[in-house]
Coordinates of C-alpha atoms and ligand atoms in Angstrom, one line a residue:
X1 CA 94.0 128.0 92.8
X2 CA 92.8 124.3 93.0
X3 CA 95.4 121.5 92.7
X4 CA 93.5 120.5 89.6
X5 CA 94.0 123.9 87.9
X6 CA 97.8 123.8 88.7
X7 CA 98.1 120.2 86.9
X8 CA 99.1 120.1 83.1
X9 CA 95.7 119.2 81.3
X10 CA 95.2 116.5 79.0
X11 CA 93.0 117.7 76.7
X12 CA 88.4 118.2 77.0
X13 CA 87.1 117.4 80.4
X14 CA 84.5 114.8 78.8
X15 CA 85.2 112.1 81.2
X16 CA 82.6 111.2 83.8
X17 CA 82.7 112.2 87.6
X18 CA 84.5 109.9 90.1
X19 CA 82.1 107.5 91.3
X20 CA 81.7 108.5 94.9
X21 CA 83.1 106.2 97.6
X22 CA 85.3 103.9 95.5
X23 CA 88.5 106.4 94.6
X24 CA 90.9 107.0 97.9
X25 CA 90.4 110.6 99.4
X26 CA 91.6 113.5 97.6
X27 CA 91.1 111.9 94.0
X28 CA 90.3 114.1 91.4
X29 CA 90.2 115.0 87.3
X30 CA 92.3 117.3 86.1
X31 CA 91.2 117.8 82.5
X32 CA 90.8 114.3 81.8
X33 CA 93.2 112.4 83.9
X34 CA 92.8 111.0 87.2
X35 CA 95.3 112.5 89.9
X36 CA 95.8 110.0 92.6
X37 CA 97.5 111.6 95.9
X38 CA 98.4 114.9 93.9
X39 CA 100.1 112.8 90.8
X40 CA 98.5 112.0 87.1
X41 CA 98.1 108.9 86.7
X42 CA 99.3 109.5 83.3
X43 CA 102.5 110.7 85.3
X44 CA 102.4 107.4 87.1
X45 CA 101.8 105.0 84.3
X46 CA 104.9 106.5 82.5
X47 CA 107.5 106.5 85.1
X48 CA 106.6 103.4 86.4
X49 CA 104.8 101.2 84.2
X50 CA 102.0 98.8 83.9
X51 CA 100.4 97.2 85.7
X52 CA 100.7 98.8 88.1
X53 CA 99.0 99.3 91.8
X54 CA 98.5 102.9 93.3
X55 CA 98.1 103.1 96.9
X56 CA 97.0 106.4 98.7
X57 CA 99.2 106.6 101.9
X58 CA 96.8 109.7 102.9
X59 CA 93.9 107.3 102.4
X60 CA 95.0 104.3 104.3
X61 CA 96.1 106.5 107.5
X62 CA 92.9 108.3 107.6
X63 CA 90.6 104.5 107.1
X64 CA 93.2 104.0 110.5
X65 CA 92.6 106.9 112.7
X66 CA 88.8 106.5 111.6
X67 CA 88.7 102.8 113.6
X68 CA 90.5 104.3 116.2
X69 CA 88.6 107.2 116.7
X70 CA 85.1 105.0 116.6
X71 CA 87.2 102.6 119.2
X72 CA 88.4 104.7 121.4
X73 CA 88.8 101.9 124.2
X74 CA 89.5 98.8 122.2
X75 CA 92.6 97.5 120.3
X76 CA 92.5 97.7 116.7
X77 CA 94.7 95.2 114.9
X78 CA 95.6 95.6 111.1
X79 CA 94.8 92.2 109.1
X80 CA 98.6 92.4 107.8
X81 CA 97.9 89.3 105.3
X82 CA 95.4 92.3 103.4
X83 CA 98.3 94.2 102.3
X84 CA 101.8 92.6 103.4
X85 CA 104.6 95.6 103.1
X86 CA 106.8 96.6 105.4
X87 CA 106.1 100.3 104.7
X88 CA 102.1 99.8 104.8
X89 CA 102.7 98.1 108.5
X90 CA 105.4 101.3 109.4
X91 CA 102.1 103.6 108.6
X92 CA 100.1 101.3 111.0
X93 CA 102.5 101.0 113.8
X94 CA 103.0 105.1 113.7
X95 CA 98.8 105.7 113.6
X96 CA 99.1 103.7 116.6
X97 CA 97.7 99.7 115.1
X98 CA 98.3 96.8 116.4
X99 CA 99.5 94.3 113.7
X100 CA 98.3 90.3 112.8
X101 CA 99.9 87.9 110.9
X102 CA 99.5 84.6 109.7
X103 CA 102.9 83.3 109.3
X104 CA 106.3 83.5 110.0
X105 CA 106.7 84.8 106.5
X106 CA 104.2 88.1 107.2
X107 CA 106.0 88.3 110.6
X108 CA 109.5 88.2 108.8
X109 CA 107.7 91.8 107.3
X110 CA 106.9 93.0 110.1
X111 CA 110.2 92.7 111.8
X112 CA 112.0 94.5 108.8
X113 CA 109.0 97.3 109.6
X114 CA 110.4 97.5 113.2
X115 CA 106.9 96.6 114.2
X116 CA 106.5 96.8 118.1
X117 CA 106.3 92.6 118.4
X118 CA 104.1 93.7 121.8
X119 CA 101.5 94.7 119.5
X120 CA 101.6 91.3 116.9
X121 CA 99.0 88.9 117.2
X122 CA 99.8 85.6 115.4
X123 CA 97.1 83.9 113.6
X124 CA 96.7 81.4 111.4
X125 CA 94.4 77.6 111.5
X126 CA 97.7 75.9 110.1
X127 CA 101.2 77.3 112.0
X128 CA 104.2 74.6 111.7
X129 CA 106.8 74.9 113.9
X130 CA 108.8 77.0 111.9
X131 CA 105.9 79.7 112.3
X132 CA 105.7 78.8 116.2
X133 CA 109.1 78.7 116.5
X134 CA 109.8 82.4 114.8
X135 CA 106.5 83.9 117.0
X136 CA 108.3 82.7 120.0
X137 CA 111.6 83.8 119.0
X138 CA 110.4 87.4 118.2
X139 CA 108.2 87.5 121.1
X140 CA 104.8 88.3 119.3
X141 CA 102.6 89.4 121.7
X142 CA 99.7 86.9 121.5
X143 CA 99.6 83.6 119.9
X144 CA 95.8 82.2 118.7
X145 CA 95.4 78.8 118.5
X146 CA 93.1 76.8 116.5
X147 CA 93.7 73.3 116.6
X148 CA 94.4 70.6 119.9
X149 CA 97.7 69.7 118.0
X150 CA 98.7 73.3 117.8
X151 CA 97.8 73.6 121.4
X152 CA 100.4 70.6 122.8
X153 CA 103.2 71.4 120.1
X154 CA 102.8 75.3 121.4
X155 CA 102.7 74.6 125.3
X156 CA 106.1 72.2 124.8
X157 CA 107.8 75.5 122.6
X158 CA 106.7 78.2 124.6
X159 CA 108.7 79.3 127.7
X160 CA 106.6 80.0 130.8
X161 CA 103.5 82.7 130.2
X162 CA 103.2 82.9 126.6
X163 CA 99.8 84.8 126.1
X164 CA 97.4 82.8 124.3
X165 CA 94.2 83.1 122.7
X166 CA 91.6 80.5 121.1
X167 CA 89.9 81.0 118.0
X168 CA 86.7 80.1 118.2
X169 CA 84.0 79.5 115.4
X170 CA 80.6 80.8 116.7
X171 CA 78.0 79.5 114.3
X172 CA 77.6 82.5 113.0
X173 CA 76.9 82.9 108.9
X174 CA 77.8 86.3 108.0
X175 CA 76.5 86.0 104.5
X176 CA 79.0 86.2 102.7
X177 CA 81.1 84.2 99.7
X178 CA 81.5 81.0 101.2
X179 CA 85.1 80.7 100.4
X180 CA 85.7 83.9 102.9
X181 CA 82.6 82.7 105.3
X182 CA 84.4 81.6 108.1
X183 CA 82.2 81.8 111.4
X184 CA 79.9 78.9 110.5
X185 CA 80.3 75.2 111.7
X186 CA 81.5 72.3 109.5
X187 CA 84.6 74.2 108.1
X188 CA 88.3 74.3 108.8
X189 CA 89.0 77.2 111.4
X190 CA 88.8 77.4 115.3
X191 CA 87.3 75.6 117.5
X192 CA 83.3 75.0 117.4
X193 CA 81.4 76.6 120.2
X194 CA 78.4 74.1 119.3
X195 CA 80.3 70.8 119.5
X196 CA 81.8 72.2 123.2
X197 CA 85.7 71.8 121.6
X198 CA 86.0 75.9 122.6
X199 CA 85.3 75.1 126.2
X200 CA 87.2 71.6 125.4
X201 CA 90.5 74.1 123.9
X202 CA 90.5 76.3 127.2
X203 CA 90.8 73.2 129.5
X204 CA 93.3 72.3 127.1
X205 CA 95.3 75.5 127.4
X206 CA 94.7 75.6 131.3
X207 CA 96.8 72.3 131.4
X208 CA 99.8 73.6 129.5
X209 CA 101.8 75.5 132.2
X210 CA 103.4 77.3 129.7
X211 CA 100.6 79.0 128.2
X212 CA 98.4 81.9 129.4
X213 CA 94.8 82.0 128.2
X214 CA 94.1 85.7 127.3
X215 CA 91.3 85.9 125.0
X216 CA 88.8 84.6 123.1
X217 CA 89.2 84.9 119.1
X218 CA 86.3 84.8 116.6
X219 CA 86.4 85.6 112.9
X220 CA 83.1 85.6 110.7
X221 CA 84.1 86.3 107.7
X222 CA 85.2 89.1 105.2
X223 CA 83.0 91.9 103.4
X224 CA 80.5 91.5 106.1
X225 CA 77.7 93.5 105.5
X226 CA 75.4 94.1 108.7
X227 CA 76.5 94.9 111.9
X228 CA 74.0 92.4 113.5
X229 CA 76.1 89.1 112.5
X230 CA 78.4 90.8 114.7
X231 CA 76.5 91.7 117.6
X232 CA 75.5 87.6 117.2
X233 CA 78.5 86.8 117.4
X234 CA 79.6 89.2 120.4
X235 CA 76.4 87.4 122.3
X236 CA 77.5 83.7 121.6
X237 CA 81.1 84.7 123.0
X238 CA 79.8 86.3 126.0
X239 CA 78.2 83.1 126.4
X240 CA 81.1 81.0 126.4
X241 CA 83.1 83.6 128.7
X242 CA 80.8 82.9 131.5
X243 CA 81.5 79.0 130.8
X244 CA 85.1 79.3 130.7
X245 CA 85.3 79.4 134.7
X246 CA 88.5 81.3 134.2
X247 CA 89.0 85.2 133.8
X248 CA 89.2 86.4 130.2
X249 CA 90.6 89.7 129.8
X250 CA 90.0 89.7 125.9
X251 CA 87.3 89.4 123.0
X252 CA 88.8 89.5 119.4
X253 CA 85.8 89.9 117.2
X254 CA 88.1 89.5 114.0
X255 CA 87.8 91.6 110.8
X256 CA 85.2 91.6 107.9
X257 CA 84.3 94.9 107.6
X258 CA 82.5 95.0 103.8
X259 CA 84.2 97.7 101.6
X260 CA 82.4 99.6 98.4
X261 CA 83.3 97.8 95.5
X262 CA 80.5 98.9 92.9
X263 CA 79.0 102.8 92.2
X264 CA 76.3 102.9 95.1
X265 CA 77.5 100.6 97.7
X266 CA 77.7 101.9 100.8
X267 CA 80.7 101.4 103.4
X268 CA 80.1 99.4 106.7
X269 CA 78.5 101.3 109.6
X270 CA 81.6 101.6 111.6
X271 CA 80.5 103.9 114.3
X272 CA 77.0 102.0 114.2
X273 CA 79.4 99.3 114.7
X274 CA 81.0 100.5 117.8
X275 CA 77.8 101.7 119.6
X276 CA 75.9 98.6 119.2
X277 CA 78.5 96.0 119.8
X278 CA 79.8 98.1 122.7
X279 CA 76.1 98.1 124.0
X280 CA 75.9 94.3 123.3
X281 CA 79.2 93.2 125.3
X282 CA 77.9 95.2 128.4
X283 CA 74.4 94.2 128.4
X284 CA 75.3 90.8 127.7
X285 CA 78.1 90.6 130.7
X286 CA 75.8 92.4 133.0
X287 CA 73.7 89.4 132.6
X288 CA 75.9 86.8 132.7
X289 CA 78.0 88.4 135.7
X290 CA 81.1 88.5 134.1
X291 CA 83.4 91.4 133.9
X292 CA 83.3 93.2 130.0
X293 CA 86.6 92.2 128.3
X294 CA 88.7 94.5 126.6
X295 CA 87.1 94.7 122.5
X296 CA 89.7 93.7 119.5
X297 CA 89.1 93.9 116.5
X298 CA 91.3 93.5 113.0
X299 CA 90.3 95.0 110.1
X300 CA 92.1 94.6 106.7
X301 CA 90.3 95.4 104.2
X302 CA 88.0 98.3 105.1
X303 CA 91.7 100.1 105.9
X304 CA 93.3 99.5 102.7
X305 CA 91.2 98.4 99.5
X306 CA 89.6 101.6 98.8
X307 CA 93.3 102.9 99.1
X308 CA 94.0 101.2 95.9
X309 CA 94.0 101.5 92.1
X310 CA 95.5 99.8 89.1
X311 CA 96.7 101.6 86.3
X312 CA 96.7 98.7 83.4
X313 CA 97.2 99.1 79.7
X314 CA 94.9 98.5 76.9
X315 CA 97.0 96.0 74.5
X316 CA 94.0 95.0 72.3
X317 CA 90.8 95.1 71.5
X318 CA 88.6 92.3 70.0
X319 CA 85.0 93.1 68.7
X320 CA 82.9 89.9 68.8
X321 CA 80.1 89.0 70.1
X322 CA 80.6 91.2 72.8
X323 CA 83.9 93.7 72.9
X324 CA 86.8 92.0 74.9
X325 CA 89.3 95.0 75.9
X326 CA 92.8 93.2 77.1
X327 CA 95.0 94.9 78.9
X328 CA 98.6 93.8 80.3
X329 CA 97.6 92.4 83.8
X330 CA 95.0 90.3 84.7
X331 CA 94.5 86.7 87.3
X332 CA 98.1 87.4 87.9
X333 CA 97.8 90.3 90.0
X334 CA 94.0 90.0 90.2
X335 CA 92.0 86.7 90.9
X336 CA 89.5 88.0 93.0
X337 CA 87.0 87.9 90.2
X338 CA 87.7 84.0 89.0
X339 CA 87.8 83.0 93.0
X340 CA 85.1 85.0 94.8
X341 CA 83.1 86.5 91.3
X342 CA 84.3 89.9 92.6
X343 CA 83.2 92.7 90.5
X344 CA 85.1 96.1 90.0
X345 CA 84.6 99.3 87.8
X346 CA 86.8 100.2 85.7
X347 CA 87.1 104.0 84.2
X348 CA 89.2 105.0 80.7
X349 CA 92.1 107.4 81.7
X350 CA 92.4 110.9 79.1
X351 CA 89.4 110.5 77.1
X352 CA 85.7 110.9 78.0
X353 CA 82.3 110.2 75.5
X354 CA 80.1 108.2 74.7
X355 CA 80.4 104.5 76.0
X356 CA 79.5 100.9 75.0
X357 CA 79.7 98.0 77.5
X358 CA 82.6 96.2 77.2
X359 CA 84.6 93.1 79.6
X360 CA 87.7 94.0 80.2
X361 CA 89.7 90.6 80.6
X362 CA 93.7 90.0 81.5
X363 CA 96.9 88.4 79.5
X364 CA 96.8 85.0 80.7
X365 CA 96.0 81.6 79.1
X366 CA 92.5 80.8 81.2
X367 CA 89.0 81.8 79.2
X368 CA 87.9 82.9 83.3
X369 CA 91.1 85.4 83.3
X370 CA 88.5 88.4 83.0
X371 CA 88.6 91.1 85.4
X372 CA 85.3 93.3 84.3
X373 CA 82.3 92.1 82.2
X374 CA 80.0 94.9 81.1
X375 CA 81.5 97.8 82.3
X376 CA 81.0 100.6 79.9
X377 CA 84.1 102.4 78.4
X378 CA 84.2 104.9 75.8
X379 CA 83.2 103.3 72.4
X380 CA 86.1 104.0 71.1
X381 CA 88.5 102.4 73.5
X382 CA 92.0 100.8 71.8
X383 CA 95.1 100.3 72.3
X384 CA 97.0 102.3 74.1
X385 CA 94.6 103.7 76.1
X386 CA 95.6 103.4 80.7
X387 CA 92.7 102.0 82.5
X388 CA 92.1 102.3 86.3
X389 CA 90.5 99.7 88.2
X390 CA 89.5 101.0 91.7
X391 CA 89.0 99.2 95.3
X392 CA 92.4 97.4 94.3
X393 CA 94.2 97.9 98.0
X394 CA 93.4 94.8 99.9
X395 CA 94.1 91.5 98.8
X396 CA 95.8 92.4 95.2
X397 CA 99.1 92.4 96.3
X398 CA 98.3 89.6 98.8
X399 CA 97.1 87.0 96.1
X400 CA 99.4 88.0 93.0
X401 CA 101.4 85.3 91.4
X402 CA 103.6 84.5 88.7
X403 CA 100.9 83.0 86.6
X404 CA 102.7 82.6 83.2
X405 CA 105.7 83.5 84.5
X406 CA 104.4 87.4 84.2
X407 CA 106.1 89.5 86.7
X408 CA 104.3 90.8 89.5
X409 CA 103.6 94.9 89.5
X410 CA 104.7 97.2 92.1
X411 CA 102.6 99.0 94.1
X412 CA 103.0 102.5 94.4
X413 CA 102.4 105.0 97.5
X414 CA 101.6 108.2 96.7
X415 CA 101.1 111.2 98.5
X416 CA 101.3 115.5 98.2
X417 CA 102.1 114.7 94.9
X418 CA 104.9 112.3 95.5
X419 CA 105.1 108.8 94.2
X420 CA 107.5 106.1 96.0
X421 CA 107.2 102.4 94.9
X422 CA 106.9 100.8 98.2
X423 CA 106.5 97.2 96.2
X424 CA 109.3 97.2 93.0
X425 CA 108.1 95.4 90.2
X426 CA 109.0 92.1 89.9
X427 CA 111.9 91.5 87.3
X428 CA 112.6 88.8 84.5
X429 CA 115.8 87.7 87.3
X430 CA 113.8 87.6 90.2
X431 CA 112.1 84.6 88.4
X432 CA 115.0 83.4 87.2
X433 CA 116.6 83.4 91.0
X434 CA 114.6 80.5 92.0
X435 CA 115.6 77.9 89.4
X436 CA 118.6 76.0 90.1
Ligands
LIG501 N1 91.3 88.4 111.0 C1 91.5 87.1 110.5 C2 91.7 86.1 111.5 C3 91.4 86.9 109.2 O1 91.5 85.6 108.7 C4 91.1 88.0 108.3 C5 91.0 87.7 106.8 C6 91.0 89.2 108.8 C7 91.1 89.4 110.2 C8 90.8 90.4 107.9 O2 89.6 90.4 107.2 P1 89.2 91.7 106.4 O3 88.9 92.8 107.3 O4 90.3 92.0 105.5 O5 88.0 91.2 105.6 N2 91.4 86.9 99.9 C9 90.0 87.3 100.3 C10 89.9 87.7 101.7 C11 90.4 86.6 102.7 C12 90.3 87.1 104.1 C13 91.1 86.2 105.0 N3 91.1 86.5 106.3 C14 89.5 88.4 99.3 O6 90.3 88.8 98.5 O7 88.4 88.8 99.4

């Protein structure tokens, strides 16, 4: 007997097959409801409310063992500003991940995860000293730097041999939204290859007896599509390895790797990844005479969004010139659509038939607080009905806020049929805590 057939039904199986390659593994439809890691989501919505975010722990291991398995030889870093949890960086450190964080805030996380700290990688273009300071103080293993100022400030904090690597921006446009296009010149991160300041950081970082050059850093961008901006960008490194003059042990070719957000997008090519920038690095070292350096790279989302769902409520429904269906999230716990025009599909829980296109748009007091426009539902959509919004893992609970002073949802692990909030939802006194 199928799992499916075991769980209670909820009535005619009209509703429409999963779109393939959006849900997390093992999703199915039992009757008409959605079971996410072996529980309803019907199940889900009741114990634990709406909003609310679902996240596959079965999914989310496998997206990890899947980089390591096509990287056999290289160190693979979770993007821990993706999805910061202390539970979600536990699962990484057991599949065997190194971790990166951006601030002494994602490290203060990973330190309640008992996160190795010889497998952190601190990032970030701004650090203060308080983020410096706590790096240093937990003994993360590397430290990138992006800025001549972050250089000196680091090189008087550090004791002797902290390891060090320099972000670097290649030049490279990895066609992408520009507000998460970050390998191209005239822009805020790393140290341009062009201009010589990359060369100019690693004389910098030679002269700081306290600091150890490791590596070299880049990062392109995020939901980077093609495998070639990334093969560019392994060339142009190579390039400025063999200018360096010194030994560098380490390439860090970031994260980016483009998720599915939409029915018939495809994932990115990760073993097509692996065999043509490993071919790349050792053609292009063979030329340049300089030994190959050890691969990193740091995926976020490709690990962890298609892990994710949010269950919302439908509160009301508006018939206009078009058919607004609002629900009891929105901008709050999702502004990737009013930052980066993200686009998501959204399916009706219990109820199949025939649909009508409708935008689906959030609680809060902005006309751009809309989180789907013509997606179709069934026509008879109203209140009370549970939506699920897939491709919600990475960068939901990241970017959530207090907009209105609503309270942030939980997020929810599931898995064999057991849910455990891993996130609680935010409470009326945790806002309250904050005001004097
Ligand atoms: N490494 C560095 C240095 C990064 O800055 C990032 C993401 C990553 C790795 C991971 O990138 P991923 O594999 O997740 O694409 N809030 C935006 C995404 C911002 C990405 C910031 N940096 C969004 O929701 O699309």
């Amino acid at each position: 007997m199928t799992l499916a057939e075991l769980l209670p039904s909820t009535g005619c199986s009209t509703a429409p097959a999963l779109e393939p390659g959006l849900w997390p593994d093992g999703t199915l439809l039992a009757g008409s409801d959605l079971v996410l890691g072996g529980v309803p989501a019907t199940r889900l919505a009741a114990q634990f409310g709406t909003p609310c975010q679902v996240l596959d722990e079965l999914s989310v291991r496998a997206r990890a063992r899947e980089f390591r398995a096509a990287l056999p030889d290289a160190e693979v870093v979770f993007a821990g500003k993706s999805l910061p949890c202390p539970e979600v960086y536990r699962w990484m450190a057991q599949e065997g991940l190194s971790l990166d964080v951006s601030s002494a805030g994602e490290l203060a996380l990973a330190r309640a995860a008992g996160f190795p700290a010889s497998r952190i990688v601190m990032h970030g273009n701004v650090k203060t000293a308080e983020d410096l300071k706590a790096a240093l103080q937990h003994g993360v293993s590397r430290i990138v730097v992006d800025s001549v100022d972050e250089i000196g400030q680091l090189g008087a904090l550090a004791r002797h041999g902290q390891e060090v690597m320099i972000r670097v921006t290649p030049g490279v446009d990895a066609h992408t939204h520009a507000a998460i296009a970050t390998g191209v010149e005239d822009q805020k991160f790393g140290f341009s290859l062009a201009s010589g300041a990359a060369l100019d950081a690693v004389l910098r970082v030679a002269g700081q007896p306290s600091l150890r050059l490791v590596g070299l850093h880049c990062h392109i961008g995020s939901q980077v599509r093609h495998v070639a901006s990334y093969e560019e960008a392994a060339r142009r490194m190579v390039g400025l390895i063999a200018s360096c003059g010194v030994p560098v042990g380490q390439l860090d070719l970031g994260g980016g790797f483009r998720a599915p957000y939409l029915p018939g997008e495809s994932s990115f090519d990760l073993f097509g990844f692996a065999h043509r920038v490993r071919g790349t690095l050792h053609r292009e070292c063979a030329l340049r005479r300089v030994p190959v350096p050890r691969l990193l790279v740091e995926p976020g989302r490709a690990i962890v969004a298609n892990a994710g769902v949010t269950l919302y409520r439908v509160c009301a429904v508006k018939e206009g010139t078009r058919t607004f269906v609002a629900v009891d999230g929105g901008m709050s716990d999702n502004p990737r659509p009013s930052l980066y025009g993200a686009r998501y599909a959204v399916r009706l829980v219990g109820r199949g038939g025939p649909t009508k296109p409708v935008t689906v748009v959030g609680r809060h007091c902005e006309a751009g607080d809309v989180l789907a426009e013509n997606v179709p539902l069934p026509a008879d959509v109203h209140a009370g009905d549970l939506l699920a919004v897939p491709v919600t893992g990475a960068y939901h609970h990241a970017l959530a806020s207090n907009y209105n002073q609503v309270c942030r949802p939980p997020v929810v692990a599931v898995r064999d049929g057991v849910a455990r909030p891993v996130v609680r939802r935010e409470t009326e006194e945790d806002l309250l805590r904050r005001y004097p």
